[in-house]
CSV table of C-alpha atoms in Angstrom, one decimal:
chain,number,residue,atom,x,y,z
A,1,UNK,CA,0.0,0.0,0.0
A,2,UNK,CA,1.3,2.8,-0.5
A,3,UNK,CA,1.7,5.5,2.3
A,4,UNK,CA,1.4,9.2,3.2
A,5,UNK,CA,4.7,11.3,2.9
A,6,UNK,CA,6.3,12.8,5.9
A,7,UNK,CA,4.0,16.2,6.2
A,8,UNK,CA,1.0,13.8,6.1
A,9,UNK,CA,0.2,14.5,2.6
A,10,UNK,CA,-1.5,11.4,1.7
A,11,UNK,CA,-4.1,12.5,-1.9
A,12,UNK,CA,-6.9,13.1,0.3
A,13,UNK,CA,-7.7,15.8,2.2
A,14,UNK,CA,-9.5,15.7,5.4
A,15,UNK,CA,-10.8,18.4,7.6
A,16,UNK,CA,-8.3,19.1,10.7
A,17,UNK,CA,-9.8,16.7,13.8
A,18,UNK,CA,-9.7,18.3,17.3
A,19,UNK,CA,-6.4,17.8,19.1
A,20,UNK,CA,-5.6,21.3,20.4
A,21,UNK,CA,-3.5,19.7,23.1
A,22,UNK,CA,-1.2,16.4,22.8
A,23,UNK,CA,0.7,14.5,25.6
A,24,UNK,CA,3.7,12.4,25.7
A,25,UNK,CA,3.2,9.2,26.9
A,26,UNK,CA,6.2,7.6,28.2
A,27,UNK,CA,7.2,4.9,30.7
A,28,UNK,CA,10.3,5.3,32.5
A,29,UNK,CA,10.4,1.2,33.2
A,30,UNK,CA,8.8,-1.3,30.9
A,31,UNK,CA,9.0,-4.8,31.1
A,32,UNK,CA,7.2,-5.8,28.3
A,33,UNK,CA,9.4,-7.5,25.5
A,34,UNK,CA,10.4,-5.9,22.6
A,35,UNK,CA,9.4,-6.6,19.1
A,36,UNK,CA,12.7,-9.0,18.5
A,37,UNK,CA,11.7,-11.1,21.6
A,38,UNK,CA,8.2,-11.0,20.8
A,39,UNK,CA,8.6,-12.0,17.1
A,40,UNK,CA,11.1,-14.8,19.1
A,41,UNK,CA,7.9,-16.0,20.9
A,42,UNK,CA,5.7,-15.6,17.9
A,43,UNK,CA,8.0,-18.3,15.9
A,44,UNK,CA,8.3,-20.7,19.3
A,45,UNK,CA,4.1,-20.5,19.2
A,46,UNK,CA,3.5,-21.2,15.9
A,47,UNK,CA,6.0,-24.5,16.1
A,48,UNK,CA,4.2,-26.0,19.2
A,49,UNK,CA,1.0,-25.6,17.1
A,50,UNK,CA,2.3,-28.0,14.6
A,51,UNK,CA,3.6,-30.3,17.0
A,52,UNK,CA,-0.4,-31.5,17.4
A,53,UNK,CA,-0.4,-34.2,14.7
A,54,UNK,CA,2.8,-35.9,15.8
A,55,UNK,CA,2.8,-39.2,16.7
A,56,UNK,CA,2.1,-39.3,20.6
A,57,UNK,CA,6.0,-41.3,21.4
A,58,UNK,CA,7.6,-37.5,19.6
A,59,UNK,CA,4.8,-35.5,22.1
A,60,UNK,CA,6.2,-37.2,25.1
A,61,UNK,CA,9.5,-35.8,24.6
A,62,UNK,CA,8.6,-32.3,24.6
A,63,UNK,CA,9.3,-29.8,27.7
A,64,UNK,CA,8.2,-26.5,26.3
A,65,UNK,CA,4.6,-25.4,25.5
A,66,UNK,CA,3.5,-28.7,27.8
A,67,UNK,CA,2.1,-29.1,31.5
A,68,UNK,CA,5.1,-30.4,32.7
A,69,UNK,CA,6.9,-27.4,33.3
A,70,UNK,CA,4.0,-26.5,34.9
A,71,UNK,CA,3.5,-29.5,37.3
A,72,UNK,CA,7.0,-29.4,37.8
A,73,UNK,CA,7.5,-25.9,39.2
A,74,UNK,CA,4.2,-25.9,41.4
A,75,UNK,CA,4.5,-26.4,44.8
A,76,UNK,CA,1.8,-28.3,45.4
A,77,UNK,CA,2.7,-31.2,43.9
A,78,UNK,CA,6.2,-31.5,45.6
A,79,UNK,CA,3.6,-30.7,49.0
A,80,UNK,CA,2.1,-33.9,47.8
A,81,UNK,CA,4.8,-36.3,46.5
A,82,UNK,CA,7.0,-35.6,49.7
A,83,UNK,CA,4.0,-36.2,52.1
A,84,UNK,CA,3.1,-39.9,50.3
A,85,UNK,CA,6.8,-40.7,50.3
A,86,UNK,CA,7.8,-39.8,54.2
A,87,UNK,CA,4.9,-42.0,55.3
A,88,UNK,CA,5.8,-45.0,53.0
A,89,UNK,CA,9.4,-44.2,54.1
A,90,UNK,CA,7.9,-44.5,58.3
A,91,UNK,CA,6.1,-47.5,56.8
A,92,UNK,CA,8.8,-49.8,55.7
A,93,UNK,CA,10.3,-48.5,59.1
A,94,UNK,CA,7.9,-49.6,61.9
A,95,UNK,CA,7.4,-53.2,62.9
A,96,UNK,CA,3.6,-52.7,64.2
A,97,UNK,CA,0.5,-51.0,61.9
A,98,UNK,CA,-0.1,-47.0,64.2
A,99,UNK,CA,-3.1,-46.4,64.6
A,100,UNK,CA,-4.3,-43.8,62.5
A,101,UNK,CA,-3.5,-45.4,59.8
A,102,UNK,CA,-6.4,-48.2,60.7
A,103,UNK,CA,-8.8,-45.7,61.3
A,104,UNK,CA,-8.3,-44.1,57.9
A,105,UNK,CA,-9.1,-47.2,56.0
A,106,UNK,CA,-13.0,-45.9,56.9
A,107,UNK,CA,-12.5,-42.8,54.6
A,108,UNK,CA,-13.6,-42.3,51.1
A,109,UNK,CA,-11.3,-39.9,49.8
A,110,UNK,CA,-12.8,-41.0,46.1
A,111,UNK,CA,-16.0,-38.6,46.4
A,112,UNK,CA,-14.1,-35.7,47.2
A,113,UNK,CA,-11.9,-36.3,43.8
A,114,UNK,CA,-15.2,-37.2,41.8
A,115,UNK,CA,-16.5,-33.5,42.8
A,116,UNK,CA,-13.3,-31.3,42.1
A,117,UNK,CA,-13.3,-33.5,38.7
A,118,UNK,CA,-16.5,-32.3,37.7
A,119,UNK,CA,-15.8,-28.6,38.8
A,120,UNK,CA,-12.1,-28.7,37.1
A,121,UNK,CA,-13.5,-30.0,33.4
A,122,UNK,CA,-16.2,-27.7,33.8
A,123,UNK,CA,-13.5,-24.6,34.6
A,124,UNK,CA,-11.5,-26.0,31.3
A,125,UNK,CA,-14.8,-26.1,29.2
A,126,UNK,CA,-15.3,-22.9,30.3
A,127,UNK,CA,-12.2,-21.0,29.7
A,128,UNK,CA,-11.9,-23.0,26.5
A,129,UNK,CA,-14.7,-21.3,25.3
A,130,UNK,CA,-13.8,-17.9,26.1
A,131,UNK,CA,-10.6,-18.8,24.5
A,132,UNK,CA,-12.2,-19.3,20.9
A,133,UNK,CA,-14.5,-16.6,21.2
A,134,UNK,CA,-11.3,-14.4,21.5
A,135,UNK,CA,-9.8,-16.1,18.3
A,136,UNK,CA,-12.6,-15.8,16.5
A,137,UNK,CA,-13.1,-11.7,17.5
A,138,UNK,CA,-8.9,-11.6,16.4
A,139,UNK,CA,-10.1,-13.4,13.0
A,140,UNK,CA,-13.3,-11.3,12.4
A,141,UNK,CA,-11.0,-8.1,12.9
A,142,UNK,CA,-8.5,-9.5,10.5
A,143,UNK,CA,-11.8,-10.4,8.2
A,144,UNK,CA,-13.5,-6.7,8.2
A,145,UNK,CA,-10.1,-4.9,7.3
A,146,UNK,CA,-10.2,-7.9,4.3
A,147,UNK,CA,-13.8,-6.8,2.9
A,148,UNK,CA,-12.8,-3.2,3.0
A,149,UNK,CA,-9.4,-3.1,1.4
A,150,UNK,CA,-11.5,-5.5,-1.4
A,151,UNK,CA,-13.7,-2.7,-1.5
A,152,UNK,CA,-11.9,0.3,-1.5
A,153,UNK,CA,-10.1,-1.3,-4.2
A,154,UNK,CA,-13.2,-1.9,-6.6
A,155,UNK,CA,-15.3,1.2,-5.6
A,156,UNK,CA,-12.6,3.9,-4.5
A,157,UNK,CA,-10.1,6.0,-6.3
A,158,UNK,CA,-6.2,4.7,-5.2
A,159,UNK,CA,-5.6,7.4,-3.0
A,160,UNK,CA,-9.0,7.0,-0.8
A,161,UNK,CA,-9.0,3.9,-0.8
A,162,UNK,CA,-5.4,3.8,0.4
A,163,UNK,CA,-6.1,6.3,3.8
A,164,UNK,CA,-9.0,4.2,4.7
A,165,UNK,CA,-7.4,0.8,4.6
A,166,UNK,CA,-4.2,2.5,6.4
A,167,UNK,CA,-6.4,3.5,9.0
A,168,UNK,CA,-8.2,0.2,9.3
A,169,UNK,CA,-4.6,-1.7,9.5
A,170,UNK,CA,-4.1,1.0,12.1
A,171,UNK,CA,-6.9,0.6,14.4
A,172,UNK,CA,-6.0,-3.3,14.5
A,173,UNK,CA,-2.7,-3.1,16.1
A,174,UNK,CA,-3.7,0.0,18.0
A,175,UNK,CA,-6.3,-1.8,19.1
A,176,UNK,CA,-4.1,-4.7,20.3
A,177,UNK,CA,-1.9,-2.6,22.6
A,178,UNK,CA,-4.8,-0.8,24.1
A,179,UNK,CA,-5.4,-4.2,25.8
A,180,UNK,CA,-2.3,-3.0,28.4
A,181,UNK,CA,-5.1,-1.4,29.8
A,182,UNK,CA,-7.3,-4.0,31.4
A,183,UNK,CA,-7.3,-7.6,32.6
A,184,UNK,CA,-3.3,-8.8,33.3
A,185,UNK,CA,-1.9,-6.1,30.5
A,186,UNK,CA,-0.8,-6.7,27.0
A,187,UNK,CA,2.7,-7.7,25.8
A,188,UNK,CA,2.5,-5.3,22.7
A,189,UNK,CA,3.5,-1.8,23.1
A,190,UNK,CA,3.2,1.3,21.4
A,191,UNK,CA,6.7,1.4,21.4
A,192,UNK,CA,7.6,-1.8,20.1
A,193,UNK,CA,5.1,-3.0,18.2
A,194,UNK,CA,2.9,-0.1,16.7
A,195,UNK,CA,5.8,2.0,15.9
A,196,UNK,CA,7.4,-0.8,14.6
A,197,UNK,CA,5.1,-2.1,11.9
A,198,UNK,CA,4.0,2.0,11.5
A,199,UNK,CA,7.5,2.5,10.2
A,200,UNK,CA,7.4,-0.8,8.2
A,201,UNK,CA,3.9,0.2,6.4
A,202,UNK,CA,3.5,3.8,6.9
A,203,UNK,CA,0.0,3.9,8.2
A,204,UNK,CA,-0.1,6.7,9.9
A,205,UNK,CA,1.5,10.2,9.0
A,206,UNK,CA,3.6,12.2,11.5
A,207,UNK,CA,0.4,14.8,11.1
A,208,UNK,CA,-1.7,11.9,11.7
A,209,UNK,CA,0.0,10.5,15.1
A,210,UNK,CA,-0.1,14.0,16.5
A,211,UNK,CA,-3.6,13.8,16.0
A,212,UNK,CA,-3.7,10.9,18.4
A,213,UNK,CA,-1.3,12.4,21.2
A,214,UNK,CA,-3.9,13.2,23.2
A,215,UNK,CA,-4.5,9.3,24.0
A,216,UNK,CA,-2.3,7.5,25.9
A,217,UNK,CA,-2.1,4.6,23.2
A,218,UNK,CA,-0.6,2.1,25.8
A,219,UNK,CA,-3.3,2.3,28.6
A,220,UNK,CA,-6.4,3.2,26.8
A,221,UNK,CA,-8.4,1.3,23.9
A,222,UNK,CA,-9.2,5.4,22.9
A,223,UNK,CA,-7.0,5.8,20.0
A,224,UNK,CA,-8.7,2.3,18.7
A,225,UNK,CA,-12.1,3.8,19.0
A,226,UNK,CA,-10.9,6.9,17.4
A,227,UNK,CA,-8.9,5.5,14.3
A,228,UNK,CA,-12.7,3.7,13.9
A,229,UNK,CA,-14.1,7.0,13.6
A,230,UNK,CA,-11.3,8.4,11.1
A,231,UNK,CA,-12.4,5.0,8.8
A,232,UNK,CA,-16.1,5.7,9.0
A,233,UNK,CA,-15.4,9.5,7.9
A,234,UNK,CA,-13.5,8.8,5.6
A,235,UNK,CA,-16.3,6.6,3.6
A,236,UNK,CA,-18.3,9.6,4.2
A,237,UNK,CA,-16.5,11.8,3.1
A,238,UNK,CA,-16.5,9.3,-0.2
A,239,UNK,CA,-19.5,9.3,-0.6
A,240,UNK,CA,-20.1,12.9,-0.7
A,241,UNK,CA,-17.6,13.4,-2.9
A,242,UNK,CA,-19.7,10.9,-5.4
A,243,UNK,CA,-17.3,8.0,-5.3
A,244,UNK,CA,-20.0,5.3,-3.9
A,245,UNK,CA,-23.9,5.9,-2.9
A,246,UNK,CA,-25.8,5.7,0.1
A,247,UNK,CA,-26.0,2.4,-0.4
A,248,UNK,CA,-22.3,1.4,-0.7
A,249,UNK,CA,-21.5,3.9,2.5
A,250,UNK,CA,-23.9,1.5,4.5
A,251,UNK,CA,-22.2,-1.2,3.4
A,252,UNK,CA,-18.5,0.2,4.4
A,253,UNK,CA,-20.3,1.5,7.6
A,254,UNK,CA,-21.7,-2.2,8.8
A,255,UNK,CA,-18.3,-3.9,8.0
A,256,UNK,CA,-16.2,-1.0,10.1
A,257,UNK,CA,-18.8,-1.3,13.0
A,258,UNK,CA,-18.5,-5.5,13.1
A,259,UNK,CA,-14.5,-4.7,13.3
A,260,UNK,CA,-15.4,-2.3,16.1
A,261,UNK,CA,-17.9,-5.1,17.9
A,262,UNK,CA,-15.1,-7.1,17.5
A,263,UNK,CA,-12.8,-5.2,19.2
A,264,UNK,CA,-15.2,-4.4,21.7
A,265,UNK,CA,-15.3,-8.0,22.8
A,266,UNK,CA,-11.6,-8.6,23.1
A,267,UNK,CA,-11.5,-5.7,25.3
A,268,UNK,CA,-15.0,-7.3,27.0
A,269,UNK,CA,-13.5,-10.8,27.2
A,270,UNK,CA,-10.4,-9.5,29.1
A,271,UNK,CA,-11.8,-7.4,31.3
A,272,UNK,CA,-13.7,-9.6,33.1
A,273,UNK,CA,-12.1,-12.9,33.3
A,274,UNK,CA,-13.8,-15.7,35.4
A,275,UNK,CA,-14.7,-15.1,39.1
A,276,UNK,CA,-11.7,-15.6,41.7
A,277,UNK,CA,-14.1,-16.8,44.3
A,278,UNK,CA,-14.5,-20.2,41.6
A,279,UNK,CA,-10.7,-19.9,41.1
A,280,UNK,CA,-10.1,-19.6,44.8
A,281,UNK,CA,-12.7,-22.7,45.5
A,282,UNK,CA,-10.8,-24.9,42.9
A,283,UNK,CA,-7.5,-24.2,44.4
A,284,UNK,CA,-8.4,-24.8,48.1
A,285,UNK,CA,-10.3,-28.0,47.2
A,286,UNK,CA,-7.1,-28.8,45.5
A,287,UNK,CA,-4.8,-28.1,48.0
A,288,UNK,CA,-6.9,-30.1,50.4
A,289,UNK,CA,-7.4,-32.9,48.1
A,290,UNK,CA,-3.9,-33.6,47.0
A,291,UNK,CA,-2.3,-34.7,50.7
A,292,UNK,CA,-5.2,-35.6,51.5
A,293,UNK,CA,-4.9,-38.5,48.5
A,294,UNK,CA,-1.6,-39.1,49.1
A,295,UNK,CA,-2.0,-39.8,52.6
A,296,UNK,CA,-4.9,-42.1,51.9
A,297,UNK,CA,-2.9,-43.7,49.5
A,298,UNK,CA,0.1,-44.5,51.5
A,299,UNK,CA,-1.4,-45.5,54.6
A,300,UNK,CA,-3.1,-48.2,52.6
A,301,UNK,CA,-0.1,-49.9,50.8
A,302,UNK,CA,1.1,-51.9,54.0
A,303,UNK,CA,3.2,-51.6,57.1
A,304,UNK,CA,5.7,-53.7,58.9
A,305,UNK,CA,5.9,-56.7,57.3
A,306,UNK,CA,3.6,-55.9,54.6
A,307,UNK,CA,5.2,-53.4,52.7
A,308,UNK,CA,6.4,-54.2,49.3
A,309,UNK,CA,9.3,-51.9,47.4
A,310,UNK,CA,6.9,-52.5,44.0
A,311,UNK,CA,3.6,-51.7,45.7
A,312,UNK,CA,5.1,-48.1,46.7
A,313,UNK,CA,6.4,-47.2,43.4
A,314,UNK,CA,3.2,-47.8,41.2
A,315,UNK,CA,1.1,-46.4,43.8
A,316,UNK,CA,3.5,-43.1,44.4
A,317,UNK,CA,2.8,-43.4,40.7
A,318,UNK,CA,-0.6,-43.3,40.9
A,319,UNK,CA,0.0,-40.2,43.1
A,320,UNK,CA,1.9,-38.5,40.4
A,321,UNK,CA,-0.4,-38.8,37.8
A,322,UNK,CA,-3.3,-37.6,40.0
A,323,UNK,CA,-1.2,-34.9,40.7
A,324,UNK,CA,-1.0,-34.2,36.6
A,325,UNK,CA,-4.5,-34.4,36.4
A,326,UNK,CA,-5.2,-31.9,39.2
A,327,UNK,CA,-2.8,-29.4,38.5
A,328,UNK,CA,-2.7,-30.3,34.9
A,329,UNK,CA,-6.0,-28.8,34.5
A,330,UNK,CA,-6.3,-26.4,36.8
A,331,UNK,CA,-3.2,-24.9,34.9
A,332,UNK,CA,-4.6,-25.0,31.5
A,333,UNK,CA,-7.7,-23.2,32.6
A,334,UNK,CA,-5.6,-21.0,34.0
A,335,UNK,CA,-3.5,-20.5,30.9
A,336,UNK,CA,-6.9,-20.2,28.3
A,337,UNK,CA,-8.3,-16.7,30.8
A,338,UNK,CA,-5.7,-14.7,28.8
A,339,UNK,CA,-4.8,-15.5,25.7
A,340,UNK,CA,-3.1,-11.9,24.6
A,341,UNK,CA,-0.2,-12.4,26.8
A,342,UNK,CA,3.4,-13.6,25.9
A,343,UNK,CA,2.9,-17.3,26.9
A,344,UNK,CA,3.2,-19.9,24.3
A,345,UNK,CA,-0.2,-21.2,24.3
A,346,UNK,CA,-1.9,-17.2,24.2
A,347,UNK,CA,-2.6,-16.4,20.1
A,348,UNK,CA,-0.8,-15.5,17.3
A,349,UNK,CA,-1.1,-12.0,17.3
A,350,UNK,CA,1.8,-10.9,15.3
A,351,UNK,CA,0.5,-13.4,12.6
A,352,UNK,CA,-2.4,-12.2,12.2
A,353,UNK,CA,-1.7,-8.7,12.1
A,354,UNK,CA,1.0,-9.3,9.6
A,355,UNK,CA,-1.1,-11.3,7.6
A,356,UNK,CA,-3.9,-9.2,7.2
A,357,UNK,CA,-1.5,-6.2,6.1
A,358,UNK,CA,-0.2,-8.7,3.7
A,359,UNK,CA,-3.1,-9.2,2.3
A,360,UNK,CA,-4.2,-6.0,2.1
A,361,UNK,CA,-1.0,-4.7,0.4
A,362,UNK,CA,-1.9,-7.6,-2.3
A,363,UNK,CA,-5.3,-6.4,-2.7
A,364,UNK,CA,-4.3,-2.5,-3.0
A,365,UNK,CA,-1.3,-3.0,-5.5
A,366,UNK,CA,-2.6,-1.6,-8.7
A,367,UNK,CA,-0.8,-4.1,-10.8
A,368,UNK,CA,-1.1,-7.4,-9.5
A,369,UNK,CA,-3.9,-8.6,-12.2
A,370,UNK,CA,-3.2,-11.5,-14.1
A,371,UNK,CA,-2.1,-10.7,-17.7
A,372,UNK,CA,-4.5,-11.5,-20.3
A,373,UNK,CA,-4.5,-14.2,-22.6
């Protein structure tokens, strides 16, 4: 596509929009990555997703973009493992059967698991679902920025058409780092990833950016709403020129308003994630459950002169695996709440972003026809 030139002077002109004062916006700290390390975790995303048809003997010897790094560093499940193994290790070292360990063979530790089974799938079910309803507002974005560049193209002259789909690509990414502003943050800065791909593509002017100075890009989902606006005027302002009809205009307007509702329900989505008080009532169950499995489990493997070496091992296996199941799921519903951050299993932002301005660029490029036969 081709962009405006440095004073802003980009074939159409626009009436002056109110920004009598501007602000710089700066952070004396930020941690969030830049866009070399975020490209770095774009490329490490995008491989795990391919990993999902491998044959299941390749899976198990994966450590990234898995639960085991997750099990592994919780603390929980070493709580757990070292509670089953110091009784089996007081087992195999008493020569009489204590007492408490009788009285627990009463207890029916099972019904508690049943329970937090049904509550964890249903938290997974339910994040999972917010998950794909945040990919498929990402996609619909990418979508509506599609139908417009296809029909600026057809129904615009170059240089209209050009401003609005600059703005459209615009409002995207803007829209993106505006998410810093609510739920656990964003990863993508105005710093490091609008400025970046505005240098890259040009899509908006140096006339244009003061414009927006009065929104704090990086904490506000403003300068998304108002790059909407500057789209929407600008197929008015075709319209009265006599490039489309009433018709068309409603047309643009409807597909500008779906990226909007789009947006809208990222930002929606994010900001209210589920409740704590359900997180915080999984957790505790877990944390009760756990030991309390563990211990119920190694009390009934034997004492004294019943204790078998094999009978500990698969059963502190069975342990483990319970373990992975708990914590397993918990931490993949966990995972699923945000999917804009900088983990490996959030979405591929930079992807999409990058492949709706490639599209775009194909579909704005004057000369890409094929040549007649």
């Amino acid at each position: 596509m081709d962009g405006p030139d440095e004073k802003g002077n980009d074939g159409f002109v626009k009436e002056p929009r109110p920004a009598d004062v501007t602000y710089e916006h700066t952070s004396s700290y930020d941690k969030r990555p830049n866009f070399e390390e975020l490209k770095r975790i774009e490329a490490k995303r995008r491989r795990i997703l391919l990993r999902v048809e491998l044959p299941f003997w390749r899976m198990l010897l994966f450590w990234s973009g898995t639960c085991l790094k997750e099990i592994s560093e919780d603390m929980l499940v070493w709580v757990t493992m070292s509670t089953y193994a110091a009784i089996r290790i007081i087992a195999n070292t008493l020569d009489y059967v204590p007492e408490f360990a009788t009285a627990l063979q009463g207890t029916n530790i099972g019904v508690l698991g049943g329970f937090l089974s049904f509550f964890l799938v249903l938290f997974v079910n339910q994040t999972n679902d917010r998950f794909l309803a945040m990919y498929g507002f990402s996609k619909a974005c990418s979508g509506r920025i599609q139908d417009i560049a296809g029909l600026a193209r057809a129904q615009l002259p170059p240089e209209v058409g050009n401003t609005l789909v600059r703005h459209f690509n615009a409002a995207q990414i803007v829209g993106y780092v505006g998410l810093n502003a609510i739920g656990q943050g964003s990863p993508y800065s105005k710093t490091h990833f609008f400025d970046e791909y505005n240098e890259r593509h040009k899509l908006l002017s140096k006339r244009e950016m003061k414009m927006l100075g009065h929104h704090d890009m990086d904490n506000s989902g403003l300068c998304m709403k108002e790059l909407c606006t500057w789209c929407e005027e600008d197929i008015t302002e075709a319209r009265r020129d006599g490039h489309i009809d009433r018709y068309q205009e409603e047309y643009m307007h409807d597909r500008i308003l779906e990226f909007r509702a789009a947006m809208d329900g990222m930002y929606d989505y994010t900001d209210q994630p589920p409740h704590f008080f359900y997180i915080h009532f999984l957790t505790l169950l877990s944390a009760l459950y756990l030991p309390l499995f563990a211990i119920d489990t190694a009390c009934s493997s034997g004492w004294s002169n019943e204790t078998y070496w094999g009978v500990d091992v698969v059963n502190g296996v069975i342990v483990f695996l319970q373990c992975i199941f708990v914590v397993g799921l918990r931490s993949l519903g966990t995972k699923m709440i945000d999917p804009y951050g900088d983990d490996l299993e959030d979405l591929s932002v930079i992807l999409y972003v990058e492949a709706t301005l490639e599209i775009c660029g194909a579909i704005m490029i004057p000369n890409n026809r094929l040549p007649e036969c």
